[in-house]
Each structure stands twice: as C-alpha cells, then as structure tokens.
Amino acid sequence: MRKRYPLDQIEEGMRLAEDVYASGTKIPILRENAILNSRIIALLQNQQVTHVWIETEKPAAEDEEATVRKPLLSAELREEAISGIRRMFNVFAGPDNEENMTTAYQAVKEVNEIVDTLVETITGETVSLIHITDIKSYDEYTYHHSLSVAVLAIAIGHSLNLPEGQLQAAGRVAVLHDIGKIQIPIEIINKPGRLTPEERQIIELHPKLGFEYLAKSGIGTSELQRSVLFHHEKADGSGYPFRLQSKDIPIVAKIIAVSDVFDAITSFRPYRDPMSPSDAIELMMSESGRAFDFDVVDAFINKLELYPVNTILELSNNRNGVVVHYNNPMRPILRMVDNAEIIDLMDRGNLNLVVTRVVRQNRS
C-alpha cells in the first residue's frame, strides 16, 4: 500500500514508493525504496518538491514461493563507504605537503578496509547476483560512482574466480580510478553538453594524472597504479592513453573498464537521461571484443540481476507479467497478470517479445 504525502508531513524513516523527479524534468533525484533521512528531506525541499508517494505497509509477495530480497549493502556499510571515499577525494584535492600526505595515507587505509569488507560481503555464500538497485543512489555522483564501480568490479572478479587478493585490488582500483579528475576543471567535468575536441583531450588526461599522483605519493602497488592508468584502454587498441591491445591490458583494468562504463551510462546526470540496464547490457555485449574483453563482459552479465523475482514487467505486446524465475538475466520466466499463464521469454515462440518497461521493482 502507498499514500501521497505533502512534503511538510514526511518524516525520517519513511520509504519512497515511487521515484521522485526534479521539477519539470524526467530526471529522478531520488529512487523508489529510498529511506528518508534529514539529508534526503533537505534535498526534496531544495528541489521544491511538493508531494511524494510513501510506502505505508510492506506489500504482500506476488509469488508465495518467492523470497524477499535484501539490499546487498546495508545502509551502514553504504554510508561508511561513501563517507570514506568522500574524505579520500577531499584530501587528495588538498595541498601537496607532508601533513596532508599523512592524512591521505590514513584515508586510503580506511578505504582499503572498506573494500575488504565489500569483498567479504560480495563473495559471501548468501550472495549470488548483483541487482541494479544495489549500485544506485540519489546524490554525490562522484562518490557513489566510485562505490558502484567497486561493487561491480568485485562481483565480476568473483565471477571470473579471481583470488581474494585480486578482488581486493579490483575494489581499490575502482575507488581510485577517477582520482585524476580532481585536477580537471569542474566546468569540463560537469559540462551539460557535448565536449569540444580540446575539452575531450583534457578529460582524457585523467588516467595519466591519476597514475602520476599515486606514483608520486607512493599510494598503492605498481599493479594498482598501472590499472588506474589503463582503465580507458580498449581491447582492440582504440582506447587511451596508449592504445594498448587486449593482451597488454591488466585484467583488473579490463574489469574496471566494464564496471565504469556500465555504471556511467545507467546513471542520472544533469545533462542526459540514463540508459536502461537492459539496453546498457545490449550495448556492452555489442562492444565485446572491441571496447571490452569478451570474458569480462560475459562474467559481468552472469553476475548482474536485472529483474529480481516479483518484479512486474511490461512486454512489447502490452501485457504485464511477474518475474517468477530466470535462467537468463535478460529473458526471465513470467506469470502473466491477466490470466496467470507462465511464459519463458527464452522459448522460441516468445523471442519476438521484449521487455519495454519495469512497472514495479521487487520491494524489500
């Protein structure tokens, strides 16, 4: 059940029942299922939102055999991770002196400990797949992007059966992969339109700037520093800064490339709408062997859960179905809402049907 509340009646602890959009746009500023706190309420006030839909009670399961899905990251772990990444970026943007570097080493140590916790969480026996809601939040794009890339990178590495040390390395590279951007003018980073060739050249300096900063500061291993340097290289040699071929790109850098692009193109930005997760996966698959390593993309697809059990989907034939199971993350098995018919989107007779819209996500 849900109810529409005026903003002056909402309280901390309430759960959103629908996405909240910026005034006059189609850009969500808050995602469904977000738990309201003082910062979120202030954001709503600043955006001049007048009403929001609130979940008033836990909905009954659409399928009796289905289990309710809990978030991969607890609220406490997510907040700790975001706070740690924010502190690290802020320190790195500070003065280049001995006192600040001591603080930087401590910030990196704290983030490394958080990454170790992420590895333990993602590789735990109860975790099988990563869902899109595990890596999305409502604000502070830079910090949330770093955390999201870390979650995806660790999950991909786990799917590739990498040892724990490399999973930790993937997580650490993920939170540092864009550190070079602190030296790029913010007006270029957040430009609401197409970059000029000159601006593109400046943006493409960030892997080298990040590498140079880490190497000069003695932060991370040489493997970590090289992975930061190479995370925009492409399998066919068309990437930057060195146009390396696939065989010369470290596996961690290949993993970061996939994680980085997927999170970026499925995220809300002031200058563009996000790509749907399913469209993003189609794009990633089409770029396998050219922009991305095929095995890394395959491992990524096998680890991502697009449509959890109980999600209601609209199909291209205008019928709605509830996800009851899936063997393929993009082609689930549905129980149709209108007549309870069970259809498998992988069956030959259903290959012409596509998912056109997520009507409602599985709610915890």
Short mmCIF file of C-alpha atoms in Angstrom, two decimals:
data_model
loop_
_atom_site.label_atom_id
_atom_site.label_comp_id
_atom_site.label_asym_id
_atom_site.label_seq_id
_atom_site.Cartn_x
_atom_site.Cartn_y
_atom_site.Cartn_z
CA MET A 1 0.00 0.00 0.00
CA ARG A 2 1.11 3.56 -0.58
CA LYS A 3 -0.07 7.10 0.15
CA ARG A 4 0.69 10.54 -1.28
CA TYR A 5 2.10 12.86 1.39
CA PRO A 6 2.69 16.63 1.24
CA LEU A 7 6.30 17.44 1.98
CA ASP A 8 5.55 19.03 5.35
CA GLN A 9 4.16 15.70 6.60
CA ILE A 10 7.03 13.38 5.70
CA GLU A 11 9.32 12.04 8.41
CA GLU A 12 12.69 10.33 8.68
CA GLY A 13 12.40 6.57 8.27
CA MET A 14 9.62 6.67 5.66
CA ARG A 15 10.21 4.70 2.43
CA LEU A 16 9.55 6.17 -1.02
CA ALA A 17 7.02 4.23 -3.11
CA GLU A 18 7.95 5.95 -6.40
CA ASP A 19 10.90 7.75 -7.99
CA VAL A 20 10.91 11.50 -7.33
CA TYR A 21 11.66 13.73 -10.32
CA ALA A 22 13.29 17.14 -10.49
CA SER A 23 10.72 19.84 -11.16
CA GLY A 24 9.72 19.99 -14.83
CA THR A 25 12.07 17.17 -15.91
CA LYS A 26 12.17 13.42 -16.39
CA ILE A 27 15.33 13.13 -14.29
CA PRO A 28 14.80 11.31 -10.97
CA ILE A 29 16.56 12.85 -7.99
CA LEU A 30 15.51 10.03 -5.67
CA ARG A 31 14.91 6.37 -6.34
CA GLU A 32 11.96 4.22 -5.28
CA ASN A 33 12.64 2.43 -1.96
CA ALA A 34 14.93 5.20 -0.67
CA ILE A 35 14.62 5.59 3.11
CA LEU A 36 14.08 9.22 4.07
CA ASN A 37 16.60 10.91 6.33
CA SER A 38 17.39 14.54 7.12
CA ARG A 39 19.69 14.94 4.10
CA ILE A 40 17.12 13.49 1.69
CA ILE A 41 14.32 15.64 3.12
CA ALA A 42 16.53 18.72 2.72
CA LEU A 43 17.21 17.70 -0.89
CA LEU A 44 13.48 17.45 -1.57
CA GLN A 45 12.93 20.89 -0.05
CA ASN A 46 15.74 22.40 -2.11
CA GLN A 47 14.25 20.90 -5.27
CA GLN A 48 10.85 22.44 -4.40
CA VAL A 49 9.11 19.05 -4.40
CA THR A 50 5.57 19.42 -3.01
CA HIS A 51 4.37 15.80 -2.62
CA VAL A 52 5.87 12.29 -2.56
CA TRP A 53 4.43 8.78 -2.60
CA ILE A 54 5.25 6.85 0.58
CA GLU A 55 5.07 3.10 1.22
CA THR A 56 2.61 2.69 4.08
CA GLU A 57 2.96 -1.03 4.63
CA LYS A 58 5.01 -3.92 3.34
CA PRO A 59 3.34 -5.30 0.18
CA ALA A 60 2.35 -8.94 0.01
CA ALA A 61 4.58 -11.15 -2.10
CA GLU A 62 3.45 -11.61 -5.68
CA ASP A 63 4.54 -15.24 -5.56
CA GLU A 64 4.25 -17.39 -2.46
CA GLU A 65 7.44 -19.27 -3.24
CA ALA A 66 9.47 -16.12 -3.81
CA THR A 67 11.73 -14.75 -1.11
CA VAL A 68 12.07 -11.07 -0.30
CA ARG A 69 15.38 -9.69 -1.47
CA LYS A 70 17.50 -7.75 0.97
CA PRO A 71 19.87 -4.99 -0.22
CA LEU A 72 23.40 -6.21 -0.87
CA LEU A 73 24.92 -3.32 1.09
CA SER A 74 23.47 -2.35 4.42
CA ALA A 75 22.69 1.33 4.95
CA GLU A 76 25.54 1.48 7.46
CA LEU A 77 28.10 -0.05 5.08
CA ARG A 78 26.98 2.17 2.20
CA GLU A 79 27.22 5.33 4.31
CA GLU A 80 30.61 4.29 5.70
CA ALA A 81 31.90 3.62 2.18
CA ILE A 82 30.60 6.90 0.75
CA SER A 83 31.98 8.88 3.68
CA GLY A 84 35.38 7.21 3.31
CA ILE A 85 35.56 7.82 -0.44
CA ARG A 86 34.44 11.44 0.03
CA ARG A 87 37.16 12.04 2.63
CA MET A 88 39.78 10.48 0.40
CA PHE A 89 38.87 12.64 -2.61
CA ASN A 90 38.80 15.77 -0.47
CA VAL A 91 42.22 15.01 0.99
CA PHE A 92 43.71 14.27 -2.42
CA ALA A 93 42.41 17.65 -3.65
CA GLY A 94 44.22 19.41 -0.80
CA PRO A 95 47.71 20.93 -0.63
CA ASP A 96 50.75 18.90 -1.64
CA ASN A 97 52.58 18.89 1.69
CA GLU A 98 53.82 16.34 4.20
CA GLU A 99 50.99 16.91 6.68
CA ASN A 100 48.31 16.41 4.03
CA MET A 101 50.02 13.30 2.65
CA THR A 102 49.95 11.73 6.11
CA THR A 103 46.21 12.36 6.16
CA ALA A 104 45.95 10.92 2.63
CA TYR A 105 47.65 7.67 3.66
CA GLN A 106 45.20 7.33 6.56
CA ALA A 107 42.25 7.99 4.23
CA VAL A 108 43.49 5.34 1.81
CA LYS A 109 43.94 2.87 4.67
CA GLU A 110 40.34 3.44 5.77
CA VAL A 111 39.03 2.95 2.23
CA ASN A 112 41.12 -0.22 1.83
CA GLU A 113 39.47 -1.63 4.95
CA ILE A 114 36.05 -0.78 3.49
CA VAL A 115 37.00 -2.54 0.24
CA ASP A 116 37.99 -5.64 2.23
CA THR A 117 34.51 -5.58 3.81
CA LEU A 118 32.93 -5.24 0.35
CA VAL A 119 34.89 -8.29 -0.85
CA GLU A 120 33.68 -10.31 2.15
CA THR A 121 30.08 -9.18 1.53
CA ILE A 122 30.00 -9.80 -2.21
CA THR A 123 31.75 -13.18 -2.06
CA GLY A 124 29.64 -14.40 0.86
CA GLU A 125 27.72 -17.63 0.43
CA THR A 126 24.34 -15.90 0.53
CA VAL A 127 25.16 -13.50 -2.33
CA SER A 128 24.75 -14.73 -5.89
CA LEU A 129 23.80 -11.81 -8.11
CA ILE A 130 24.11 -8.05 -8.10
CA HIS A 131 20.92 -6.08 -8.76
CA ILE A 132 20.83 -2.59 -10.24
CA THR A 133 19.37 -1.16 -7.00
CA ASP A 134 22.50 -2.32 -5.16
CA ILE A 135 24.61 0.23 -7.03
CA LYS A 136 22.33 3.25 -7.38
CA SER A 137 21.66 6.10 -5.00
CA TYR A 138 20.45 9.65 -5.17
CA ASP A 139 23.28 12.16 -4.99
CA GLU A 140 27.03 12.85 -4.89
CA TYR A 141 27.65 11.18 -8.23
CA THR A 142 31.45 11.01 -7.99
CA TYR A 143 31.48 9.17 -4.68
CA HIS A 144 28.57 6.88 -5.45
CA HIS A 145 30.07 6.12 -8.87
CA SER A 146 33.32 5.02 -7.23
CA LEU A 147 31.43 2.76 -4.82
CA SER A 148 29.22 1.34 -7.58
CA VAL A 149 32.23 0.58 -9.77
CA ALA A 150 33.86 -1.14 -6.79
CA VAL A 151 30.82 -3.34 -6.17
CA LEU A 152 30.59 -4.30 -9.85
CA ALA A 153 34.33 -4.87 -10.19
CA ILE A 154 34.48 -7.19 -7.17
CA ALA A 155 31.42 -9.09 -8.43
CA ILE A 156 32.94 -9.53 -11.91
CA GLY A 157 36.22 -10.67 -10.40
CA HIS A 158 34.35 -13.16 -8.25
CA SER A 159 32.52 -14.44 -11.34
CA LEU A 160 35.93 -14.89 -13.02
CA ASN A 161 37.13 -16.88 -9.96
CA LEU A 162 39.92 -14.42 -9.22
CA PRO A 163 41.73 -14.93 -5.90
CA GLU A 164 40.86 -12.74 -2.94
CA GLY A 165 43.95 -10.57 -3.40
CA GLN A 166 42.90 -9.60 -6.91
CA LEU A 167 39.34 -8.94 -5.76
CA GLN A 168 40.71 -6.53 -3.18
CA ALA A 169 42.91 -4.96 -5.85
CA ALA A 170 39.89 -4.54 -8.15
CA GLY A 171 37.94 -2.80 -5.40
CA ARG A 172 40.85 -0.48 -4.57
CA VAL A 173 41.44 0.44 -8.20
CA ALA A 174 37.72 1.10 -8.57
CA VAL A 175 37.59 3.72 -5.82
CA LEU A 176 40.72 5.37 -7.22
CA HIS A 177 40.16 5.03 -10.96
CA ASP A 178 38.90 8.61 -11.45
CA ILE A 179 41.19 10.28 -8.91
CA GLY A 180 42.94 12.13 -11.74
CA LYS A 181 39.75 14.09 -12.36
CA ILE A 182 40.40 16.20 -9.28
CA GLN A 183 42.93 18.00 -11.49
CA ILE A 184 40.44 18.58 -14.33
CA PRO A 185 38.42 21.85 -14.29
CA ILE A 186 34.99 21.14 -12.79
CA GLU A 187 33.26 23.06 -15.59
CA ILE A 188 34.58 20.46 -18.04
CA ILE A 189 33.67 17.52 -15.80
CA ASN A 190 30.06 18.72 -15.45
CA LYS A 191 29.60 20.39 -18.83
CA PRO A 192 25.90 19.99 -19.83
CA GLY A 193 26.56 19.20 -23.46
CA ARG A 194 28.99 17.75 -25.97
CA LEU A 195 32.67 18.38 -25.23
CA THR A 196 34.82 20.21 -27.74
CA PRO A 197 37.84 18.31 -29.13
CA GLU A 198 40.06 20.36 -26.84
CA GLU A 199 37.94 19.56 -23.79
CA ARG A 200 37.92 15.88 -24.73
CA GLN A 201 41.72 15.91 -24.80
CA ILE A 202 41.77 17.41 -21.32
CA ILE A 203 39.33 14.80 -19.96
CA GLU A 204 41.44 12.03 -21.46
CA LEU A 205 44.39 13.17 -19.35
CA HIS A 206 42.78 11.91 -16.13
CA PRO A 207 44.18 8.33 -16.20
CA LYS A 208 47.75 9.67 -16.53
CA LEU A 209 47.14 12.37 -13.93
CA GLY A 210 45.77 9.78 -11.53
CA PHE A 211 48.69 7.44 -12.14
CA GLU A 212 51.23 10.23 -11.65
CA TYR A 213 49.60 11.36 -8.41
CA LEU A 214 49.51 7.84 -6.97
CA ALA A 215 53.07 7.05 -8.07
CA LYS A 216 54.45 10.34 -6.70
CA SER A 217 52.63 9.85 -3.42
CA GLY A 218 53.60 6.19 -3.09
CA ILE A 219 49.95 5.16 -2.78
CA GLY A 220 49.12 1.61 -3.86
CA THR A 221 51.12 -1.08 -5.59
CA SER A 222 52.57 -0.66 -9.08
CA GLU A 223 49.82 -3.01 -10.32
CA LEU A 224 47.14 -0.76 -8.82
CA GLN A 225 48.74 2.35 -10.32
CA ARG A 226 49.01 0.73 -13.76
CA SER A 227 45.37 -0.38 -13.63
CA VAL A 228 44.31 3.21 -12.90
CA LEU A 229 46.46 4.31 -15.85
CA PHE A 230 44.99 1.72 -18.24
CA HIS A 231 41.27 1.70 -17.29
CA HIS A 232 40.28 3.51 -20.51
CA GLU A 233 42.29 1.26 -22.82
CA LYS A 234 40.19 -0.89 -25.18
CA ALA A 235 40.59 -4.47 -26.32
CA ASP A 236 41.08 -3.51 -29.98
CA GLY A 237 43.71 -0.84 -29.28
CA SER A 238 41.43 2.18 -29.79
CA GLY A 239 41.48 3.36 -26.18
CA TYR A 240 43.66 5.87 -24.35
CA PRO A 241 46.22 6.96 -23.28
CA PHE A 242 48.46 4.39 -25.03
CA ARG A 243 46.15 2.48 -27.43
CA LEU A 244 47.15 -0.84 -25.87
CA GLN A 245 45.94 -4.15 -27.28
CA SER A 246 43.99 -6.55 -25.08
CA LYS A 247 46.99 -8.76 -24.27
CA ASP A 248 48.82 -5.78 -22.76
CA ILE A 249 45.97 -4.60 -20.51
CA PRO A 250 45.92 -5.94 -16.91
CA ILE A 251 42.83 -7.97 -16.02
CA VAL A 252 41.86 -5.53 -13.25
CA ALA A 253 41.92 -2.62 -15.72
CA LYS A 254 39.68 -4.63 -18.08
CA ILE A 255 37.24 -5.23 -15.24
CA ILE A 256 37.21 -1.54 -14.26
CA ALA A 257 36.54 -0.57 -17.89
CA VAL A 258 33.33 -2.63 -17.97
CA SER A 259 32.19 -1.58 -14.48
CA ASP A 260 32.92 2.10 -15.12
CA VAL A 261 31.04 2.34 -18.40
CA PHE A 262 28.01 0.37 -17.22
CA ASP A 263 27.52 2.50 -14.12
CA ALA A 264 28.14 5.74 -16.03
CA ILE A 265 25.61 5.10 -18.79
CA THR A 266 22.90 3.86 -16.39
CA SER A 267 23.30 6.85 -14.02
CA PHE A 268 21.27 10.05 -13.97
CA ARG A 269 23.28 13.12 -14.95
CA PRO A 270 22.14 16.73 -15.24
CA TYR A 271 22.82 16.74 -18.98
CA ARG A 272 21.29 13.40 -20.03
CA ASP A 273 18.82 10.68 -19.12
CA PRO A 274 20.19 7.27 -18.15
CA MET A 275 20.16 4.20 -20.35
CA SER A 276 18.03 1.33 -19.08
CA PRO A 277 20.05 -1.56 -17.61
CA SER A 278 18.86 -3.95 -20.33
CA ASP A 279 19.82 -1.51 -23.11
CA ALA A 280 23.15 -0.94 -21.39
CA ILE A 281 23.85 -4.67 -21.34
CA GLU A 282 22.96 -4.92 -25.03
CA LEU A 283 25.49 -2.15 -25.69
CA MET A 284 28.16 -3.87 -23.59
CA MET A 285 27.64 -7.12 -25.46
CA SER A 286 27.82 -5.37 -28.83
CA GLU A 287 31.16 -3.85 -27.77
CA SER A 288 32.67 -7.18 -26.61
CA GLY A 289 35.96 -7.82 -28.34
CA ARG A 290 36.25 -4.20 -29.42
CA ALA A 291 35.94 -1.90 -26.41
CA PHE A 292 35.71 -4.62 -23.76
CA ASP A 293 37.23 -8.00 -23.07
CA PHE A 294 34.72 -10.71 -24.03
CA ASP A 295 35.32 -12.87 -20.94
CA VAL A 296 34.91 -9.89 -18.62
CA VAL A 297 31.58 -8.89 -20.23
CA ASP A 298 30.38 -12.49 -20.05
CA ALA A 299 31.29 -12.69 -16.36
CA PHE A 300 29.54 -9.38 -15.76
CA ILE A 301 26.30 -10.48 -17.42
CA ASN A 302 26.30 -13.70 -15.41
CA LYS A 303 26.60 -11.71 -12.19
CA LEU A 304 24.02 -8.99 -12.79
CA GLU A 305 20.39 -9.43 -11.79
CA LEU A 306 18.20 -7.14 -13.90
CA TYR A 307 14.77 -8.34 -12.89
CA PRO A 308 14.52 -9.91 -9.42
CA VAL A 309 11.72 -12.33 -8.60
CA ASN A 310 8.43 -10.43 -8.05
CA THR A 311 9.37 -7.60 -10.43
CA ILE A 312 6.44 -6.67 -12.69
CA LEU A 313 7.41 -6.15 -16.33
CA GLU A 314 5.51 -4.75 -19.29
CA LEU A 315 6.11 -6.58 -22.57
CA SER A 316 6.01 -5.35 -26.15
CA ASN A 317 2.56 -6.98 -26.57
CA ASN A 318 1.24 -4.62 -23.82
CA ARG A 319 0.79 -7.46 -21.30
CA ASN A 320 2.25 -7.39 -17.79
CA GLY A 321 3.96 -10.31 -16.11
CA VAL A 322 5.51 -11.04 -12.72
CA VAL A 323 9.02 -12.49 -12.71
CA VAL A 324 8.95 -15.94 -11.09
CA HIS A 325 12.31 -17.32 -12.21
CA TYR A 326 15.03 -16.87 -14.81
CA ASN A 327 17.87 -18.79 -16.38
CA ASN A 328 18.92 -15.79 -18.46
CA PRO A 329 19.21 -12.37 -16.72
CA MET A 330 17.61 -10.57 -19.68
CA ARG A 331 14.92 -13.14 -20.53
CA PRO A 332 13.09 -14.17 -17.34
CA ILE A 333 10.17 -16.55 -16.80
CA LEU A 334 6.94 -14.64 -16.12
CA ARG A 335 3.48 -15.32 -14.69
CA MET A 336 1.14 -13.13 -16.69
CA VAL A 337 -1.04 -10.81 -14.64
CA ASP A 338 -4.18 -11.14 -16.78
CA ASN A 339 -4.53 -14.94 -16.86
CA ALA A 340 -1.70 -16.45 -14.71
CA GLU A 341 -0.13 -18.04 -17.82
CA ILE A 342 3.54 -18.95 -17.34
CA ILE A 343 5.77 -17.89 -20.23
CA ASP A 344 9.51 -18.20 -20.68
CA LEU A 345 10.95 -15.35 -22.73
CA MET A 346 13.74 -17.71 -23.83
CA ASP A 347 11.28 -20.05 -25.57
CA ARG A 348 11.46 -19.92 -29.36
CA GLY A 349 7.86 -18.76 -29.68
CA ASN A 350 8.48 -15.80 -27.36
CA LEU A 351 11.71 -14.44 -28.82
CA ASN A 352 9.78 -11.65 -30.54
CA LEU A 353 8.68 -10.30 -27.15
CA VAL A 354 10.85 -7.73 -25.40
CA VAL A 355 10.65 -6.03 -22.03
CA THR A 356 9.51 -2.45 -22.63
CA ARG A 357 9.20 -1.21 -19.07
CA VAL A 358 9.68 -2.13 -15.44
CA VAL A 359 6.25 -1.50 -13.91
CA ARG A 360 7.37 -2.18 -10.37
CA GLN A 361 10.58 -3.41 -8.81
CA ASN A 362 10.70 -6.11 -6.18
CA ARG A 363 10.48 -4.25 -2.87
CA SER A 364 12.12 -5.31 0.35
#
